[in-house]
Coordinates of N, CA and C in Angstrom, one line a residue:
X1235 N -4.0 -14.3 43.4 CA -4.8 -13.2 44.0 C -5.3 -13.6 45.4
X1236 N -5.8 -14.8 45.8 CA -6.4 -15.5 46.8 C -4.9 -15.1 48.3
X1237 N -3.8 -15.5 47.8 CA -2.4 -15.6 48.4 C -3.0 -13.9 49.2
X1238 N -2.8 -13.1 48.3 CA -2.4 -11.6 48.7 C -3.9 -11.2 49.4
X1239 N -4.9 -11.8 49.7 CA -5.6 -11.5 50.1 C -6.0 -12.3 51.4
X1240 N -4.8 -13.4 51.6 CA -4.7 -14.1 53.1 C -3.8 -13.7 53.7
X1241 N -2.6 -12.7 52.9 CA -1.7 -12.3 53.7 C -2.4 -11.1 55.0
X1242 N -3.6 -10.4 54.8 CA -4.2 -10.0 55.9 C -4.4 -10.6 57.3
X1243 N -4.6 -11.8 57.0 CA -5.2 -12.6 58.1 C -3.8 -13.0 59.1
X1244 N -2.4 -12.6 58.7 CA -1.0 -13.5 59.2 C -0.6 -12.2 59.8
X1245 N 0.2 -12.6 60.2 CA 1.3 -11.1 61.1 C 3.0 -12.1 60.9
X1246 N 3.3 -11.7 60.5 CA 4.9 -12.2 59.7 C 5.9 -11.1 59.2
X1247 N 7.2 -11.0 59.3 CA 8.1 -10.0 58.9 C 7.8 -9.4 57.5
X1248 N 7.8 -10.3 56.6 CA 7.7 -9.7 55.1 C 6.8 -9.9 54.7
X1249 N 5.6 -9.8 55.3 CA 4.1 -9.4 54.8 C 3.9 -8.2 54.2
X1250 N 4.6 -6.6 54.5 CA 4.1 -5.7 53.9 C 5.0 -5.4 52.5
X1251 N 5.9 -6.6 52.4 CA 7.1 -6.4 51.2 C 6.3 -7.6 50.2
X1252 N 5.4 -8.2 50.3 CA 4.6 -9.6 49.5 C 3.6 -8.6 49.0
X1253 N 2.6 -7.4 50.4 CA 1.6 -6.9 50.1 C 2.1 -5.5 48.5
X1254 N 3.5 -5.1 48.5 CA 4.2 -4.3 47.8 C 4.3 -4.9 46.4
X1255 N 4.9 -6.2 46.5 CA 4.6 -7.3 45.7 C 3.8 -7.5 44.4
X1256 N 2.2 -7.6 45.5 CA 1.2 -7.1 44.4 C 0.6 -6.1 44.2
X1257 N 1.0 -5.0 45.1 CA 0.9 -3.9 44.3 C 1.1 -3.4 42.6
X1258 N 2.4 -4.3 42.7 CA 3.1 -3.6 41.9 C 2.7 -4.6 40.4
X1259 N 2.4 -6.0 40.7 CA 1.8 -7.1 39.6 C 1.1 -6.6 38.9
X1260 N 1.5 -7.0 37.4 CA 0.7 -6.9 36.3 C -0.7 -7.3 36.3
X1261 N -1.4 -8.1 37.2 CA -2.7 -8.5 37.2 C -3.3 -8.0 37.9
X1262 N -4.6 -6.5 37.7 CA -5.6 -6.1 38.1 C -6.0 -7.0 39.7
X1263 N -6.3 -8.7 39.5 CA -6.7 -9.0 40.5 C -5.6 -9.3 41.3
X1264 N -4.3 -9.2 41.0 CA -3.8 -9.6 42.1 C -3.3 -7.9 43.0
X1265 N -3.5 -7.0 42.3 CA -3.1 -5.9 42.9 C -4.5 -5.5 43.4
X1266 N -6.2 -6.1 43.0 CA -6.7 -5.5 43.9 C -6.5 -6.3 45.0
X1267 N -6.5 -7.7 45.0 CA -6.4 -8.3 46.2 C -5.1 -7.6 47.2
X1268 N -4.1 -7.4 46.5 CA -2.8 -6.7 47.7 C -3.5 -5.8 48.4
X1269 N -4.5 -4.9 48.0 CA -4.9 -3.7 48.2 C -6.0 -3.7 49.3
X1270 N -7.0 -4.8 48.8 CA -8.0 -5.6 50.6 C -6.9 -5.7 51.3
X1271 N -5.5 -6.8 51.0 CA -5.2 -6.9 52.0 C -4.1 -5.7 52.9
X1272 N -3.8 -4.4 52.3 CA -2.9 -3.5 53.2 C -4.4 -2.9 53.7
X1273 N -5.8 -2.8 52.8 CA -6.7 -2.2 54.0 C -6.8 -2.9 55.3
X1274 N -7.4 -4.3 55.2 CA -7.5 -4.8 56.6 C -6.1 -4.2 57.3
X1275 N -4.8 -4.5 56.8 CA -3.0 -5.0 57.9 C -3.7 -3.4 58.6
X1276 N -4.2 -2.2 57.3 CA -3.8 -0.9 58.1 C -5.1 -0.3 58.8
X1277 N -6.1 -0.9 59.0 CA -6.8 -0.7 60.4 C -6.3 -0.3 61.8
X1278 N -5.9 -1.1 62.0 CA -5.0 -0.9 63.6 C -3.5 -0.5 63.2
X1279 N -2.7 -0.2 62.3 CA -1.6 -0.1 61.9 C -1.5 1.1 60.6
X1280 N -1.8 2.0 60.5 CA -1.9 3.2 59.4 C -0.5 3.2 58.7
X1281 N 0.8 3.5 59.7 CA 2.1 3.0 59.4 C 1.9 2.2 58.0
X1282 N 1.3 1.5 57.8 CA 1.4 0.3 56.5 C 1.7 1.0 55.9
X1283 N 0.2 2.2 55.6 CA -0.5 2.6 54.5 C 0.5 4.0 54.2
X1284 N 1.2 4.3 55.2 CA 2.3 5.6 55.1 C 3.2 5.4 54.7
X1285 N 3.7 3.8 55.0 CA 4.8 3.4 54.0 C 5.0 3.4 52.3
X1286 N 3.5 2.8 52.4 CA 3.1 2.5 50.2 C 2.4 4.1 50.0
X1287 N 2.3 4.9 50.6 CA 1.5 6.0 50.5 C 1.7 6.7 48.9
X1288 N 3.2 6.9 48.3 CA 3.3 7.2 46.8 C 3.1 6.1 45.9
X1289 N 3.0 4.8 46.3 CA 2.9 4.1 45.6 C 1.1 3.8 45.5
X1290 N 0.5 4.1 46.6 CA -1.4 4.3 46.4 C -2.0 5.3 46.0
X1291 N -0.7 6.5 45.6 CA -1.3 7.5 45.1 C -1.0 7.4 43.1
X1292 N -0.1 6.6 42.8 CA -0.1 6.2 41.7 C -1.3 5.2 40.9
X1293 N -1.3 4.1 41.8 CA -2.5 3.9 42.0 C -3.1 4.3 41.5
X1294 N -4.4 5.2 42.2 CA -5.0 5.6 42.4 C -5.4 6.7 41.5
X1295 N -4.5 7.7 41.0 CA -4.3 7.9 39.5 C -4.1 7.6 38.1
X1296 N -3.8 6.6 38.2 CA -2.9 6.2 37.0 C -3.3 4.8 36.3
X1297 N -3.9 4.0 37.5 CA -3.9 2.4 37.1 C -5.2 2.2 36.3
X1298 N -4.9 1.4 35.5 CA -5.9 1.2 33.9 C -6.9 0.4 34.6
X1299 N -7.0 0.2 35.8 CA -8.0 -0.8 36.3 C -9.2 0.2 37.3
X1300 N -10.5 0.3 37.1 CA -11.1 0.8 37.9 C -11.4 0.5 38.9
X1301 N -11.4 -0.4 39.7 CA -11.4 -1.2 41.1 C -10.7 -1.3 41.3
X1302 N -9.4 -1.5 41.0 CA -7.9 -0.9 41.8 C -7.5 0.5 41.9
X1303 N -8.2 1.3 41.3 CA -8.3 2.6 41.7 C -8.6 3.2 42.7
X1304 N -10.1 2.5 43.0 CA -11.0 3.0 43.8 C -10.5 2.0 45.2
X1305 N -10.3 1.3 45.3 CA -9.4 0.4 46.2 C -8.1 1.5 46.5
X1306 N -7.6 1.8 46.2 CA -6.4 2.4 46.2 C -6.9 3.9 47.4
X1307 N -7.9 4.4 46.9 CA -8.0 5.5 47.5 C -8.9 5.4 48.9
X1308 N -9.2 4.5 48.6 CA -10.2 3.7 49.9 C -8.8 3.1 51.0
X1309 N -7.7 2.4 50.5 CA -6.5 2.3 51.7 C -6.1 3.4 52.2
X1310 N -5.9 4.6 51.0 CA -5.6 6.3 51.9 C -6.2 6.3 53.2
X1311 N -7.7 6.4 53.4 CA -8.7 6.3 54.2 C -7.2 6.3 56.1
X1312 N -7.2 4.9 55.6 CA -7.1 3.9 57.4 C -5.2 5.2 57.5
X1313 N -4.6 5.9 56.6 CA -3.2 6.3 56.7 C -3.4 8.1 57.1
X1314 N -2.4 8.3 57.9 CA -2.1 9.8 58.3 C -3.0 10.5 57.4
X1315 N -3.6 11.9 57.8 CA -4.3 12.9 56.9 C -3.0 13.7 56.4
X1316 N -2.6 13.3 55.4 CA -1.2 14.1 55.1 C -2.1 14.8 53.7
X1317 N -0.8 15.5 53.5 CA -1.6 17.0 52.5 C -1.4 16.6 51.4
X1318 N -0.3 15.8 51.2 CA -0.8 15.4 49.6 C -1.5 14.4 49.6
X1319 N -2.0 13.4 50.4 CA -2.9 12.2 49.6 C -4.1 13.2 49.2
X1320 N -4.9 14.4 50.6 CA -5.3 15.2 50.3 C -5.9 15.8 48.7
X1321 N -4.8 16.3 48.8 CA -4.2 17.3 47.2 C -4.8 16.2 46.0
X1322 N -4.2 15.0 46.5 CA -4.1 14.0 45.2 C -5.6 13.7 44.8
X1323 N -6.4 12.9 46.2 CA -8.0 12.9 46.3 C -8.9 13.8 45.8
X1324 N -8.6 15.3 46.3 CA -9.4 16.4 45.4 C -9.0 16.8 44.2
X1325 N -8.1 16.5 43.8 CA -8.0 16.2 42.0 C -8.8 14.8 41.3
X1326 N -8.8 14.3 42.1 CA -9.2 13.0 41.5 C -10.9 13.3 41.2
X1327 N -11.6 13.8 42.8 CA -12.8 14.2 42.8 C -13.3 15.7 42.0
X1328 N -12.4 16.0 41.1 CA -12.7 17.3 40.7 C -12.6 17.1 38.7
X1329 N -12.1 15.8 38.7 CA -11.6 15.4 37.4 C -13.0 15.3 36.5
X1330 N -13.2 16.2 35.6 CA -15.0 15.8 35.0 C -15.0 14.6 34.5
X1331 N -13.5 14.4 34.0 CA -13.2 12.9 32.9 C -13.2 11.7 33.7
X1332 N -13.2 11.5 34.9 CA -12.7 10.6 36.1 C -14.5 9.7 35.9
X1333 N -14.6 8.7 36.1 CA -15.8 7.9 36.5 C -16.6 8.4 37.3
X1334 N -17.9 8.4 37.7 CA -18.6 8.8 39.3 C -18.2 8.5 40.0
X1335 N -18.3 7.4 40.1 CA -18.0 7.0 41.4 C -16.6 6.9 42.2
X1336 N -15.7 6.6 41.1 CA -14.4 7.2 41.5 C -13.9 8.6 42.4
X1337 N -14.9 9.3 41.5 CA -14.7 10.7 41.9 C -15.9 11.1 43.6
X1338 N -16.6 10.2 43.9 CA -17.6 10.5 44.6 C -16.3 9.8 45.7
X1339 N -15.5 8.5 46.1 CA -15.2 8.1 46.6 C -14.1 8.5 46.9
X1340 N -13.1 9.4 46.0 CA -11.8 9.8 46.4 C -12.9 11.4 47.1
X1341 N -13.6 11.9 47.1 CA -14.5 13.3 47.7 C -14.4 12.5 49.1
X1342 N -15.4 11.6 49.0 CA -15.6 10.9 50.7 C -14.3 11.0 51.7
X1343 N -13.3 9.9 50.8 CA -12.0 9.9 51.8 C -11.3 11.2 51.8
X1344 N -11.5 12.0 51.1 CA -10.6 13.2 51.1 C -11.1 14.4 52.0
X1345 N -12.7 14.7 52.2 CA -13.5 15.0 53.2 C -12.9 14.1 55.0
X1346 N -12.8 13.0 55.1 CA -13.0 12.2 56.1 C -10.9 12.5 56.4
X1347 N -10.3 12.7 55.6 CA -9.2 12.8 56.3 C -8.8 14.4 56.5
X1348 N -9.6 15.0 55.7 CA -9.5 16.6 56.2 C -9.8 16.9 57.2
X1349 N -11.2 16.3 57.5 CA -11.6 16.2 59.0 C -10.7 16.0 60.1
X1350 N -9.9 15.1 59.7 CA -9.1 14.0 61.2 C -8.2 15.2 61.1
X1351 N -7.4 15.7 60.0 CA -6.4 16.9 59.8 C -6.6 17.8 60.8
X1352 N -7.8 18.7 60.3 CA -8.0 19.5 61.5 C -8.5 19.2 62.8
X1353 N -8.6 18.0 63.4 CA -8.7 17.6 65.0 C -8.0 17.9 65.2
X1354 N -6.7 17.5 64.7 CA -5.1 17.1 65.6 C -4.7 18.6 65.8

């Protein structure tokens, strides 16, 4: 988990294929740690986060872990305001069955990228 959570700090070819990596790992902490680390890569770089974009929406829905959830929807955040992360976020935030705060935080990012939506 420690590994996927230094690969933020490097700039190397197959960093965002390691960060994919543990996405995709059976271990809660190693896929939240992949998950800090594609938020920090996609600060300056959103690209990252457009690349794994169906894969953070799975995520984000689906994973039995609730801090990789909520991690998940929080990397949407730094990627394009596209219309389905959108779509996906206000289901999430509309779910009565969903956790609070899950649902408060997929509301936040999904407000914050509708916004940037209609700038452009």
């Amino acid at each position: 988990a420690q590994a996927y959570r230094a690969i933020a700090q490097f700039r190397f070819r197959q960093k965002l294929e390691l960060v994919r990596r543990g996405l995709q790992d059976e271990s809660p902490a190693a896929r939240g740690s992949a998950l800090i680390s594609l938020e920090g890569l996609s600060r300056d770089h959103p690209g990252d986060v457009n690349s794994m974009r169906s894969l953070l929406h799975e995520l984000a829905s689906n994973d039995p872990n609730l801090a990789v959830r909520r991690l998940a929807i929080i990397c949407l955040k730094n990627g394009s305001p596209q219309r389905e992360s959108i779509l996906v976020l206000n289901g999430l935030a509309e779910d009565d069955e969903a956790d609070a705060e899950l649902r408060k935080t997929a509301k936040t990012i999904a407000a914050a990228l509708t916004k940037r939506a209609n700038t452009r």
